[in-house]
mmCIF file of C-alpha atoms in Angstrom:
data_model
loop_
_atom_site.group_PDB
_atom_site.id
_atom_site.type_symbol
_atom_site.label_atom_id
_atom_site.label_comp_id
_atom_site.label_asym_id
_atom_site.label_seq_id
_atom_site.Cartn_x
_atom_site.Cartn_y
_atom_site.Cartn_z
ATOM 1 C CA UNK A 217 0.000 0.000 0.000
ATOM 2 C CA UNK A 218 1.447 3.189 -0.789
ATOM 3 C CA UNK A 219 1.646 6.879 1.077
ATOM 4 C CA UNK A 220 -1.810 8.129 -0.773
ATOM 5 C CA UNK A 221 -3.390 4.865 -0.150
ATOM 6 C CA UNK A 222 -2.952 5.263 3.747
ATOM 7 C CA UNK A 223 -3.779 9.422 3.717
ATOM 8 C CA UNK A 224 -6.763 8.247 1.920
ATOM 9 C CA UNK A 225 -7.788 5.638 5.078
ATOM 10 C CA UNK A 226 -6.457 8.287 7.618
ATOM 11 C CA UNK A 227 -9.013 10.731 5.868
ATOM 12 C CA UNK A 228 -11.941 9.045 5.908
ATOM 13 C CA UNK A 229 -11.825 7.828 9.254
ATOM 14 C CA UNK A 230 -11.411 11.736 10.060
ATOM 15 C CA UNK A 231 -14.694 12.441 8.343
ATOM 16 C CA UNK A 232 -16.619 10.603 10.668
ATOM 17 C CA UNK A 233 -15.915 13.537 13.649
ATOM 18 C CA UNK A 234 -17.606 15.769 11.100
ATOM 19 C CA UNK A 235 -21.213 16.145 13.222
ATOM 20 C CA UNK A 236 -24.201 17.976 11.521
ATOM 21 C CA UNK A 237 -24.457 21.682 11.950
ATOM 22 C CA UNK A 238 -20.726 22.268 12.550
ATOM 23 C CA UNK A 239 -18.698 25.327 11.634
ATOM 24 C CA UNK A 240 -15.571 23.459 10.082
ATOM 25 C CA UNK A 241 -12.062 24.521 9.360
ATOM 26 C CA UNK A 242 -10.262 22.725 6.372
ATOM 27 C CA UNK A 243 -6.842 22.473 5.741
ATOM 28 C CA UNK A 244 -4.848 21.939 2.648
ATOM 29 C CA UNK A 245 -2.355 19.634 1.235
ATOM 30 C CA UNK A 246 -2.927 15.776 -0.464
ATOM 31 C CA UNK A 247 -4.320 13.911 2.679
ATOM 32 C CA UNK A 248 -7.162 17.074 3.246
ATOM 33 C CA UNK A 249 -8.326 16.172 -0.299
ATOM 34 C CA UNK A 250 -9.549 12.863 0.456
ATOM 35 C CA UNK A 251 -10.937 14.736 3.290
ATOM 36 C CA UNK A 252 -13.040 16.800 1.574
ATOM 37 C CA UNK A 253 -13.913 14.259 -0.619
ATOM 38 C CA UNK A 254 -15.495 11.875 2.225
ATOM 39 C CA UNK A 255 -16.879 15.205 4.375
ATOM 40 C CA UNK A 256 -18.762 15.778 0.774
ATOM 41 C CA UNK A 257 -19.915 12.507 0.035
ATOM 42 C CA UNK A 258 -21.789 12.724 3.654
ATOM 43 C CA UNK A 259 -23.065 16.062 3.307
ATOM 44 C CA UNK A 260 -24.710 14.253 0.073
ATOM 45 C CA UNK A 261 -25.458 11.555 1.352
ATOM 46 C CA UNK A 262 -27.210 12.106 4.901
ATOM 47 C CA UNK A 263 -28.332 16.012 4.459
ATOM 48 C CA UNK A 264 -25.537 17.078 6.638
ATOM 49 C CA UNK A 265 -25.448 21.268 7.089
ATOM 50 C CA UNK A 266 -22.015 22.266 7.586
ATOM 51 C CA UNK A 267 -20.244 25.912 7.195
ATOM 52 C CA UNK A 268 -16.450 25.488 6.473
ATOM 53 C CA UNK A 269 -13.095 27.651 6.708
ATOM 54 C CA UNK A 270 -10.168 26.789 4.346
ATOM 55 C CA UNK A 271 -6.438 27.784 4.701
ATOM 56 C CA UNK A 272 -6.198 27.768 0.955
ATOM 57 C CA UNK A 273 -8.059 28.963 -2.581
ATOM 58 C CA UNK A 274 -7.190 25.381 -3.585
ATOM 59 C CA UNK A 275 -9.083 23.494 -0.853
ATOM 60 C CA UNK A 276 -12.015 26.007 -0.843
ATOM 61 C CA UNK A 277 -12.348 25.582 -4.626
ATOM 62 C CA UNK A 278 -12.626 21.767 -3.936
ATOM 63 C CA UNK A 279 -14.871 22.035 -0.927
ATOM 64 C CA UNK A 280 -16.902 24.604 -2.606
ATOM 65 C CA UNK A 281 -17.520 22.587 -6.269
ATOM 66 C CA UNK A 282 -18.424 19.777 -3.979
ATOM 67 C CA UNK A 283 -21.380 21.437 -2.151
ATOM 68 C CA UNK A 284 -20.206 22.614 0.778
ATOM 69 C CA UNK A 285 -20.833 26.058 2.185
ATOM 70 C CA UNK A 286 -17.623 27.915 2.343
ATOM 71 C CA UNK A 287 -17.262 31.550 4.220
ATOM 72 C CA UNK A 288 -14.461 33.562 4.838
ATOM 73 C CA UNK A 289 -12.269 33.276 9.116
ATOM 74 C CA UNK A 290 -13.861 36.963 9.632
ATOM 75 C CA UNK A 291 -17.234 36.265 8.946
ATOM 76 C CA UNK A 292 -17.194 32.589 11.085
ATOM 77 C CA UNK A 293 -17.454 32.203 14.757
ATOM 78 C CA UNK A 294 -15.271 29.656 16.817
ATOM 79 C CA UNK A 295 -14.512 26.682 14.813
ATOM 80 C CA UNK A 296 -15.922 23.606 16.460
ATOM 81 C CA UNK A 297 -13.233 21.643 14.301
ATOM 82 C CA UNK A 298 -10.354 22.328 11.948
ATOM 83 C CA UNK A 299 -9.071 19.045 10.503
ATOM 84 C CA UNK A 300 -5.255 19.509 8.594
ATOM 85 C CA UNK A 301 -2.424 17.277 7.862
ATOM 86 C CA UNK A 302 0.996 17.423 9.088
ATOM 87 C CA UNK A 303 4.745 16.890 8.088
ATOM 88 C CA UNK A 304 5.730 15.639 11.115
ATOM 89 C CA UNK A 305 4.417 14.439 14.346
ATOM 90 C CA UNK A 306 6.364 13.581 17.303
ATOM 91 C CA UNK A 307 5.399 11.252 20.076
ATOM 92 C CA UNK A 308 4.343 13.995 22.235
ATOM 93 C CA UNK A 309 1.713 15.245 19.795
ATOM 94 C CA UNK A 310 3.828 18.551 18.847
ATOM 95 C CA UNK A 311 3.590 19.005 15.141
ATOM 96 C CA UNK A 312 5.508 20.268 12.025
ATOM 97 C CA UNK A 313 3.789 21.865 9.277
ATOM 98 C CA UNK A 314 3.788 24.342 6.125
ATOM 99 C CA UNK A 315 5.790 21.889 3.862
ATOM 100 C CA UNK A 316 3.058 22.980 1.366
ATOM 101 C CA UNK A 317 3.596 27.178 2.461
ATOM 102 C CA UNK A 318 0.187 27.759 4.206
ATOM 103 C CA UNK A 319 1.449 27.187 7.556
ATOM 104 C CA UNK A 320 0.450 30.754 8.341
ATOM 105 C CA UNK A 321 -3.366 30.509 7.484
ATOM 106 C CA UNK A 322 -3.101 27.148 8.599
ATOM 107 C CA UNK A 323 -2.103 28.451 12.150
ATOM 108 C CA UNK A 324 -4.498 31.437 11.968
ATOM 109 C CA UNK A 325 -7.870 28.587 11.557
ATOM 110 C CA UNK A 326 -6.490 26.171 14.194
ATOM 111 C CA UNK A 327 -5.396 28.601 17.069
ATOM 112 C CA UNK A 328 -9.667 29.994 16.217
ATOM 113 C CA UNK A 329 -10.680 26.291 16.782
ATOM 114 C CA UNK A 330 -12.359 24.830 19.581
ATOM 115 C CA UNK A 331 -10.658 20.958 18.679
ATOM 116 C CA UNK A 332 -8.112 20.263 15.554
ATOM 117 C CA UNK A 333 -7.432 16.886 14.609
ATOM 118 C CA UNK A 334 -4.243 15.661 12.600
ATOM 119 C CA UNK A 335 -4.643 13.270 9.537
ATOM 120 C CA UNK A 336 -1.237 11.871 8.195
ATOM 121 C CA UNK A 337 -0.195 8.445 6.734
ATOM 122 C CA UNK A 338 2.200 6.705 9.188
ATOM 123 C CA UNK A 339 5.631 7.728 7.660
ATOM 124 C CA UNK A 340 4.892 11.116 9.376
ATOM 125 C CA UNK A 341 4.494 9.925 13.175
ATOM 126 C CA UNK A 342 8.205 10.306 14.265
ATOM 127 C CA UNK A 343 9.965 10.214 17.965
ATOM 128 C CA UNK A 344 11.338 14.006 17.978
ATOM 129 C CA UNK A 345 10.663 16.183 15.244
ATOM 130 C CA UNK A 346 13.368 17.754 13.434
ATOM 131 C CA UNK A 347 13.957 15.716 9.964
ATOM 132 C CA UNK A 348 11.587 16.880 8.079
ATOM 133 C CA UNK A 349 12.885 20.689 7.223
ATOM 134 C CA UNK A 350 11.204 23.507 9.771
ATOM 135 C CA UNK A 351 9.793 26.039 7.503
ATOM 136 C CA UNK A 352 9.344 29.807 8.356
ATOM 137 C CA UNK A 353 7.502 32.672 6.584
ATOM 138 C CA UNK A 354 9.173 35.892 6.307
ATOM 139 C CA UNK A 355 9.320 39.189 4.743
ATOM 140 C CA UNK A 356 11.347 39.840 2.037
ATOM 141 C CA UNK A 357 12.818 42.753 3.540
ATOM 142 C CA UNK A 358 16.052 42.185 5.129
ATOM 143 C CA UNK A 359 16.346 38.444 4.407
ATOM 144 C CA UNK A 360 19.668 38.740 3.948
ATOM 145 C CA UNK A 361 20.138 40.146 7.927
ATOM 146 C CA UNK A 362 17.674 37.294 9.140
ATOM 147 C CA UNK A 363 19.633 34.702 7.397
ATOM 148 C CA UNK A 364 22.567 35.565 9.212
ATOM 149 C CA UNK A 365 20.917 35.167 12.346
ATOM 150 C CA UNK A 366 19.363 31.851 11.486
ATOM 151 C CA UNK A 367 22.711 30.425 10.301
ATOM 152 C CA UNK A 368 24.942 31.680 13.765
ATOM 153 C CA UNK A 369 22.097 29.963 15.567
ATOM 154 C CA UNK A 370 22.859 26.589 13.413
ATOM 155 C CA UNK A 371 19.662 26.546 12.325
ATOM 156 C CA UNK A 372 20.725 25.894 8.527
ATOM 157 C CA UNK A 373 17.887 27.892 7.069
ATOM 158 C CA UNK A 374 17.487 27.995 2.892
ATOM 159 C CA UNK A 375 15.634 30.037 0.589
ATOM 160 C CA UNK A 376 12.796 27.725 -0.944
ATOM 161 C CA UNK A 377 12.578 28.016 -4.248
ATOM 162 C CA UNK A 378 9.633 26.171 -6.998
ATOM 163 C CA UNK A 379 10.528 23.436 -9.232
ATOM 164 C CA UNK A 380 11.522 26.107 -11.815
ATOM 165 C CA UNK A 381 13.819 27.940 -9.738
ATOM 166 C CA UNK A 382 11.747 30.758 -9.083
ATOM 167 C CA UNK A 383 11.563 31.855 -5.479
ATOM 168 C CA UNK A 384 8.350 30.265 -3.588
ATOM 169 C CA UNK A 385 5.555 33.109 -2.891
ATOM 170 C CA UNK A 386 3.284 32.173 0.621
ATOM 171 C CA UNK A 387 -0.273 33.639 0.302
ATOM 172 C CA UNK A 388 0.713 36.919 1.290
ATOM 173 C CA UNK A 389 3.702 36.914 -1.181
ATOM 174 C CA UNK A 390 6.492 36.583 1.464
ATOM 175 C CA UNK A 391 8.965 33.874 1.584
ATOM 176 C CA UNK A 392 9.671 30.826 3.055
ATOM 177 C CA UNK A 393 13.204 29.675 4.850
ATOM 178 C CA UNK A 394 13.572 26.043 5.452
ATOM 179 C CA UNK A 395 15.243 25.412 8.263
ATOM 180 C CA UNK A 396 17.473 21.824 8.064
ATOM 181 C CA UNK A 397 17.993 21.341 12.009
ATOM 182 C CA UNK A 398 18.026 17.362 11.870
ATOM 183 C CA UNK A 399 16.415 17.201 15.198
ATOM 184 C CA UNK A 400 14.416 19.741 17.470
ATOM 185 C CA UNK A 401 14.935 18.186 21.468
ATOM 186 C CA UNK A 402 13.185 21.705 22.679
ATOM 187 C CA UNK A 403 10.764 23.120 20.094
ATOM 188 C CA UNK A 404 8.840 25.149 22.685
ATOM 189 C CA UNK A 405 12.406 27.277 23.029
ATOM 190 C CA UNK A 406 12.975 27.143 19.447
ATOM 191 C CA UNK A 407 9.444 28.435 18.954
ATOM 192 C CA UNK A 408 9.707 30.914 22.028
ATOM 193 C CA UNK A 409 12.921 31.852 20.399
ATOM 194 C CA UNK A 410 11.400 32.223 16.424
ATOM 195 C CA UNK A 411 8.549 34.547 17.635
ATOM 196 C CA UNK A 412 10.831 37.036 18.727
ATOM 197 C CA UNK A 413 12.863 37.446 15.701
ATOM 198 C CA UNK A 414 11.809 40.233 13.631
ATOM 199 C CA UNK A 415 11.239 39.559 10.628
ATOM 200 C CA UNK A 416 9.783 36.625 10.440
ATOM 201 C CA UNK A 417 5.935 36.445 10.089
ATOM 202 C CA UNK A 418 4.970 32.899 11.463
ATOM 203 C CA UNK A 419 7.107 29.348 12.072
ATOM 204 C CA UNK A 420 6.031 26.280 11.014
ATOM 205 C CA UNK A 421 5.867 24.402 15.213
ATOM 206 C CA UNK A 422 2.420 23.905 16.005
ATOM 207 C CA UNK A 423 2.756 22.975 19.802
ATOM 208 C CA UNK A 424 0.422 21.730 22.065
ATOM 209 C CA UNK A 425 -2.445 22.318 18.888
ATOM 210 C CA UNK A 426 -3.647 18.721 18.242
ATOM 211 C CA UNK A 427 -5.299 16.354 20.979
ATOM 212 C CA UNK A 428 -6.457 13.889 18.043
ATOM 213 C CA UNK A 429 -4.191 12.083 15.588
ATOM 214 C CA UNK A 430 -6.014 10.102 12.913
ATOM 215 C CA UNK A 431 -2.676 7.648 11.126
ATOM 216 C CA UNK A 432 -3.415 5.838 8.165
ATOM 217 C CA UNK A 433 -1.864 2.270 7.895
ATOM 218 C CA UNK A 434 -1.938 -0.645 5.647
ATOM 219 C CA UNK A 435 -4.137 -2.523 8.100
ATOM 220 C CA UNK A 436 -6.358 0.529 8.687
ATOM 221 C CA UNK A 437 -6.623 3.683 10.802
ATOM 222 C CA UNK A 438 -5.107 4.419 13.910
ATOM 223 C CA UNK A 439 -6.722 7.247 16.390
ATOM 224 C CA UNK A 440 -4.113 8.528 18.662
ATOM 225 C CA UNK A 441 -5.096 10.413 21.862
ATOM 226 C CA UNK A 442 -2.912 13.306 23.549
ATOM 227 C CA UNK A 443 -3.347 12.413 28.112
ATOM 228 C CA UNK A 444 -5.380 14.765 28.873
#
C-alpha cells in the first residue's frame, strides 16, 4: 500500500468527527483532499449542514464545487473543528507543518478552533521532530540580515525556491526559509525563540495544537489520543 493509499484511510476515518451543523475549518495539502472528498460525500449523502473555513483557494475551490458552504475566518465564529495534515508528528503530539507554504493561514484557523485533529499516513508519526525541514515565513525585507541570524544559531535555514527555480511566494507573497535542524529536542524554546525574531511572520511548530491524531496504515486507521 502506498503513502496516498494510507492518507486516503487516515481521511476518511477523520470524516466521521464531522457532526451535523458544525462550523468546520479545512486544511490543505494531499491527505485534506480525500478529506473533503469523504466530508462531501456525507453532506450528500445524509443532508448534513455544515459551514467550512479553508487555509487555501485550492481546498475552498474543492470544498466549494463539492457542495459545501464555504465563508471567509472573519465572517465565522469559533470553529468547532479544523481538521489539517501534518509533516511531522512527534510522540508527544507537537507538530511540524507548512511543507506545502500555508502554515500561516493554517495556524491562523487552528489557534480559532475549539478541537483540531491531525490526519497523516504513518511515515509522518516520528519520535522528535526535526527531519523533516522547519519552515518559516518571512518578509522579504532584510532576508539577507535574518539569514545571518538563522545560520549563527545553526539553524541551517534555505531560501525555498519552486521546481523552476523561481523563489516560492506564501499567500501573502512573502517567503519561506527552510530550516534543516536534523532534530528539534526543545521546540517550545525554538518556537519561544522564532517569535521574537523580527522579521519573520509565522514558524512552522504547532505545539500543544492537536489532541487527536487520525494515522493511516496498511491494516487501517489508527486514532491517537494526547493524556489529557
Amino acid at each position: 500500500m502506498n503513502a496516498d493509499q494510507m492518507k486516503q484511510i487516515a481521511a476518511e476515518k477523520a470524516a466521521t468527527y464531522v457532526e451535523d451543523g458544525m462550523m468546520l475549518g479545512l486544511g490543505t495539502g494531499s491527505t485534506v483532499f480525500y478529506l473533503v472528498e469523504a466530508v462531501a460525500r456525507r453532506v450528500q449523502a445524509e443532508g448534513l449542514q455544515l459551514t467550512a473555513v479553508a487555509t487555501s483557494s485550492r481546498t475552498a475551490k474543492q470544498a466549494s464545487e463539492l457542495g459545501i458552504k464555504m465563508i471567509d475566518l472573519n465572517d465565522a465564529p469559533t470553529l468547532d473543528l479544523t481538521i489539517d495534515g501534518a509533516d511531522e508528528i512527534s510522540a508527544d503530539f507537537q507538530g511540524i507543518k507548512g511543507g506545502g507554504g500555508a502554515l500561516l493561514l493554517e495556524k491562523i484557523v487552528a489557534l480559532n478552533s475549539r478541537r483540531n485533529l491531525w490526519i497523516v499516513d504513518e511515515s509522518k508519526i516520528v519520535p522528535q521532530l526535526g527531519a523533516f525541514p522547519l519552515p518559516i515565513e518571512v518578509i522579504p525585507f532584510g532576508l539577507a540580515k535574518l539569514t545571518q541570524r538563522l545560520e549563527a544559531e545553526d539553524l541551517h535555514p534555505v531560501l525555498r525556491r519552486q521546481a523552476n527555480g523561481e523563489l516560492f511566494l506564501t499567500h501573502n507573497k512573502n517567503y519561506i526559509l527552510d530550516l534543516h535542524i536534523g532534530n528539534i529536542p526543545h521546540p517550545h524554546v525554538l518556537g519561544e525563540w522564532l517569535d521574537h525574531q523580527t522579521g519573520v511572520v509565522e514558524h512552522g511548530l504547532f505545539l500543544d495544537v492537536a489532541k487527536t491524531v487520525v494515522v493511516g496504515h496498511p491494516a487501517g486507521p489508527e486514532v491517537l489520543q494526547a493524556p489529557r
